[in-house]
Amino acid sequence: MVRTAPRPGAVGSGAALGGLGRGRVLHREQAGEAERGAEQGAAADAHRLSPPVTEAPVRQAGWNGPGLWIARAPGATQRSGGILRVHRPSSTLRLRGLMPDTATALAQLLAGIDQTVSDPTRLRERLLPGLRQIIEEGRAQAERNLTVHRDGLACAREICSLMDAVVQAIYAAVVKRLYRADNPTAGEHIAVVATGGYGRGTLAPGSDIDLLFLLPYKQTAWGESVVEAMLYILWDLKLKVGHATRSVADCLREGRADMTIRTALLEARFLFGERALFDELVERFDREVVQGTAAEFVEAKLKERDTRVAKGGASRYLVEPNVKDGKGGLRDLNTLFWIAKYTFRVKGTEELVEAGLFTADEVRLFDRCEEFLWRVRCHMHFATGRAEERLSFGLQPRIAERLGYGPRGGLTAVERFMKSYFLIAKDVGDLTAIVCAEMEARHTKRPPVLNRWFGRFKQRFRSPDLEAVDFRIDNGRLNLRDDGAFERDPVNLIRLFWLSDRHDLAIHPDASRLATRSLSLIGPMVRVDPEANRLFVELLTSRNAPETVLRHMNETGVLGRFVPDFGRIVAMMQFNMYHHFTVDEHLIRSLGMLAAIESGEAKAEHPVAHRIIGTIRNRRALYVATFLHDIAKGRKDDHSIAGAAVARKLGPRFGLEPAEIDTVAWLVEHHLLMSITAQSRDLSDPKTIETFAGVVQSLERLKLLFVLTIADIKAVGPGVWTAWKATLLRTLFYETEVVLSGGHSEVARTDRVRLLQMRLREQLADWTPEEFDAYAARLYAPYWLKVDAARQLKDARFIRQTLAEGRTVATHFETDASRGITELSVYSPDHPRLLAILTGACAAAGGNIVDAQIFTTADGFVLDTIVLSRAFDQDEDELRRAGRIATAIERALKGEIRIADLVADRHPRKDRARTFQVAPDLSIDNALSSRETVLEISGLDRPGLLYELTTALSRLNLNITSAHVATFGERVVDVFYVTDLTGTKITQPDRQATIRRAVMGVFEGEGILGRPAPKRGGVRPKAPAGGEA
């Protein structure tokens, strides 16, 4: 990566160099007719400002560099390409790629500067105002053109041409005026070379300008002065500049040693100056560095790609993708072209066909992908005013609007836009696999370069019995006997993937390409073919961890074509902050997680689920239900109910028995039930367990739903699964098992509490039996059943230390960067408004509560654990914030301060962009608990919301006996079990209406923290129905 140069200081050596891109626009035929009559100096500068084309370089008479006309003094000659041409001065500029007004303005700007100016400061003062205006107007014109013509590559080239002209004007001012050398010595020669994205001839509005100042041998005082003067002007223009100053020998030496610099030299683009220096570099680089090293370069570039993608999340289906560096983004296309250029010396994508890498259709696909990604990237930079590369939730609606997307077919505008994006990213992945396969075939090195795409598979050199005559082993991969295999028997399109899974073989890219081209063969007859469906279900339920094969089947298009209901959710994103992947990728990851639980790969993390899955009778139904559980996303009806209908439709076709179909449909319809119940209900209330058991009805369904729920949550994305959720799900499972088994649980409730206490006792070797028994008796059964073992150990030590110090109020906090959370525990005497105090202290510090556990003890104390989103990257900063919150809580509980005053003193936060709109909702239910009224409140999450809600409820004289906090991205679901001050339920209609007004007032009014409610009209996310999805 090119280092961005600091503003002050001497010229450094820089870091890496960029490269020259490829263009597919026709080259200019001429530079315009030279005209006499203007002042010679100004005319020469006007010629010098003729913008270099940003397309692939072409050597032709009269051109100095790739598409750049450089005018000398009148009548001077220049040798270029072995032909001598006379350059005549001109006062007009009529060159494609730069607006004539811009070129004229630059020429006039230079003409107004004294030819003998010697003061760098004075030169900058004369140049800067005009250059700033020219850049501003040029970028504005590029944005207008992008909006009208919708061509991302044209926009990137237009901006590049603008920067070329600006840099060239600066060069002309510095070299021809400030440090003019009429009779240059050997050391007073320099070539200015564009590198990086700038060298490729494409620039986004916020991209760096990467420059190489190429010297004949070593730096001289003249060269240092020229470079420094140019850089200071560029810095004063607030441009981000990466730069390096090297000799030809330096470039070759560092290019051999550093693959990033080698890549930069591969595509460096000559701008102006001493052309002979650049030509020498190009010729020697090819001869001394490139020749004979293609295989090494390919392997290095692919490893570099792996590292880059892994750092950003190794999936092209992340719902907030990085357009530049993410998987399936622009950098992947750059890598493909670097490999092709290094290996086959191609100059443009059209030459990829001649090189045998792509077909003509695939080249058109490459061009389409590149244009779309550039269009998105340029709009992102224009919309944000900075080099924003991450397509965040806040940015997606704006870009969708800029690109002209509207709602259609049950999808919002932003969902349609993102579906287009993910389909493009998939195409980029297909092109990557094609190039890698060709590289492997031509440069056979082990391990094959494609192995990273098929990580599960091992290369096979001994051919197994493939049980099908139309297939063969090719270089250790599964391939077709001939190109007619699919036409002879379209079921081979399914058999291909079945064989891949059965024999643990990666599929050869040639077979994948032919499969994609043969999708039209999968019609109604293939979809109902018994053999095709048998093969598919066997693949789906394979014990060989079929996730990799199913993902490949999806990316070729075969899976969506064979199961059209699945095809509807391919590349579909859910516009909310909770889901990390597209719907199709989520389903495939769910199956992968299910297989990992069954095989024992995930046994350490999910021991109970691993044990349970081995006892179920309906294994096939479980896998099919996992595959279908979100298949109806994006439809107008509730996706769980609609999904159950899809399951009943597909079940007979898949060859399932009627009982299996009923089980699959039930699991799909209720796949959110266990997650919702565990996270938002009081599991110590027998009514909760009875209600849940009444829906589940059998132990077999309970087991199936338990395992499916874990696989579902784990596949949502990193950080969603927590030990807390695991404990809640296990508790719900065991409590329901007691009811469904007629009171005979595998592990009875009291036995489980005793077992958990014994395990904790074993870790507290320094406690006496009497001390531990007293501690254990202090905590009720719900604590032992809901809190994970690691937290129990921390709580025991925390409370013991508090008691030993004679304190009645204490706090403990710790942060976890990997999970992005901070946990704050509070031990104090019970207090009617304790929850409001705790949440108020967090709100006053700007803390956002994402979870909470609240337990009362037998001796009148409370042990609460609040989970906050981290506000700082560094642990030290985050712990200081947690310390301030803990101090505020302790002082408030001791009566030293009032939380309300802290909250009132807090300046309201600026509203974050209202990217999402979540309609607030309140349900009041007296049937869910035998003792309390259950308030379930949902809406758009924000810092301080829980404090505002608990304060509002306290002001209504409601006693909160239990609180359950759950966040699903931007959506919060807070459930409160409440009674009035006499301990009875809230049944009066007018009292319930008062509660409803107060809760809705928190969302819709100014709120306690003084923040206005979200305005209507934002983008409404498709939130999960109260649970994971």
mmCIF file of N, CA and C in Angstrom, residues 51-52 97-98 134-135 138-139 156-170 198 203 209:
data_model
loop_
_atom_site.group_PDB
_atom_site.id
_atom_site.type_symbol
_atom_site.label_atom_id
_atom_site.label_comp_id
_atom_site.label_asym_id
_atom_site.label_seq_id
_atom_site.Cartn_x
_atom_site.Cartn_y
_atom_site.Cartn_z
ATOM 1 N N PRO A 51 -4.301 16.646 -21.413
ATOM 2 C CA PRO A 51 -4.406 15.565 -20.432
ATOM 3 C C PRO A 51 -4.004 14.224 -21.010
ATOM 4 N N PRO A 52 -3.249 13.429 -20.253
ATOM 5 C CA PRO A 52 -2.942 12.078 -20.710
ATOM 6 C C PRO A 52 -4.194 11.233 -20.684
ATOM 7 N N GLY A 97 -11.293 13.518 -22.812
ATOM 8 C CA GLY A 97 -10.932 13.119 -21.453
ATOM 9 C C GLY A 97 -10.877 14.280 -20.492
ATOM 10 N N LEU A 98 -10.764 15.517 -20.989
ATOM 11 C CA LEU A 98 -10.743 16.686 -20.121
ATOM 12 C C LEU A 98 -11.594 17.761 -20.760
ATOM 13 N N ILE A 134 -10.567 24.954 -10.021
ATOM 14 C CA ILE A 134 -10.597 24.014 -11.148
ATOM 15 C C ILE A 134 -10.920 22.608 -10.658
ATOM 16 N N ILE A 135 -10.310 22.191 -9.551
ATOM 17 C CA ILE A 135 -10.579 20.852 -9.000
ATOM 18 C C ILE A 135 -12.032 20.742 -8.555
ATOM 19 N N GLY A 138 -14.240 20.650 -11.597
ATOM 20 C CA GLY A 138 -14.047 19.397 -12.329
ATOM 21 C C GLY A 138 -14.726 18.222 -11.648
ATOM 22 N N ARG A 139 -14.638 18.158 -10.326
ATOM 23 C CA ARG A 139 -15.307 17.064 -9.604
ATOM 24 C C ARG A 139 -16.821 17.201 -9.677
ATOM 25 N N ALA A 156 -14.520 7.569 -13.182
ATOM 26 C CA ALA A 156 -13.190 7.364 -12.606
ATOM 27 C C ALA A 156 -12.108 7.874 -13.550
ATOM 28 N N ARG A 157 -12.311 7.707 -14.837
ATOM 29 C CA ARG A 157 -11.323 8.192 -15.810
ATOM 30 C C ARG A 157 -11.363 9.715 -15.923
ATOM 31 N N GLU A 158 -12.556 10.279 -15.816
ATOM 32 C CA GLU A 158 -12.669 11.735 -15.893
ATOM 33 C C GLU A 158 -11.948 12.394 -14.720
ATOM 34 N N ILE A 159 -12.121 11.829 -13.539
ATOM 35 C CA ILE A 159 -11.435 12.377 -12.370
ATOM 36 C C ILE A 159 -9.926 12.199 -12.501
ATOM 37 N N CYS A 160 -9.513 11.064 -13.042
ATOM 38 C CA CYS A 160 -8.093 10.823 -13.260
ATOM 39 C C CYS A 160 -7.518 11.842 -14.249
ATOM 40 N N SER A 161 -8.241 12.117 -15.332
ATOM 41 C CA SER A 161 -7.790 13.114 -16.302
ATOM 42 C C SER A 161 -7.672 14.491 -15.665
ATOM 43 N N LEU A 162 -8.621 14.815 -14.810
ATOM 44 C CA LEU A 162 -8.557 16.090 -14.094
ATOM 45 C C LEU A 162 -7.296 16.173 -13.250
ATOM 46 N N MET A 163 -7.004 15.109 -12.503
ATOM 47 C CA MET A 163 -5.811 15.115 -11.659
ATOM 48 C C MET A 163 -4.534 15.129 -12.497
ATOM 49 N N ASP A 164 -4.560 14.431 -13.628
ATOM 50 C CA ASP A 164 -3.403 14.474 -14.533
ATOM 51 C C ASP A 164 -3.089 15.915 -14.921
ATOM 52 N N ALA A 165 -4.128 16.642 -15.319
ATOM 53 C CA ALA A 165 -3.928 18.012 -15.773
ATOM 54 C C ALA A 165 -3.454 18.912 -14.644
ATOM 55 N N VAL A 166 -4.009 18.721 -13.448
ATOM 56 C CA VAL A 166 -3.598 19.522 -12.297
ATOM 57 C C VAL A 166 -2.135 19.250 -11.939
ATOM 58 N N VAL A 167 -1.780 17.968 -11.859
ATOM 59 C CA VAL A 167 -0.395 17.626 -11.530
ATOM 60 C C VAL A 167 0.548 18.133 -12.613
ATOM 61 N N GLN A 168 0.125 18.042 -13.854
ATOM 62 C CA GLN A 168 0.976 18.505 -14.944
ATOM 63 C C GLN A 168 1.161 20.023 -14.895
ATOM 64 N N ALA A 169 0.110 20.743 -14.508
ATOM 65 C CA ALA A 169 0.240 22.195 -14.350
ATOM 66 C C ALA A 169 1.243 22.523 -13.251
ATOM 67 N N ILE A 170 1.171 21.782 -12.166
ATOM 68 C CA ILE A 170 2.121 21.999 -11.073
ATOM 69 C C ILE A 170 3.541 21.697 -11.533
ATOM 70 N N TYR A 198 -4.151 5.522 -9.335
ATOM 71 C CA TYR A 198 -3.866 6.617 -10.257
ATOM 72 C C TYR A 198 -3.108 6.107 -11.476
ATOM 73 N N LEU A 203 -9.570 6.952 -10.921
ATOM 74 C CA LEU A 203 -9.555 7.529 -9.579
ATOM 75 C C LEU A 203 -10.982 7.751 -9.104
ATOM 76 N N ILE A 209 -3.569 10.195 -4.621
ATOM 77 C CA ILE A 209 -2.784 10.405 -5.839
ATOM 78 C C ILE A 209 -1.388 9.871 -5.541
#
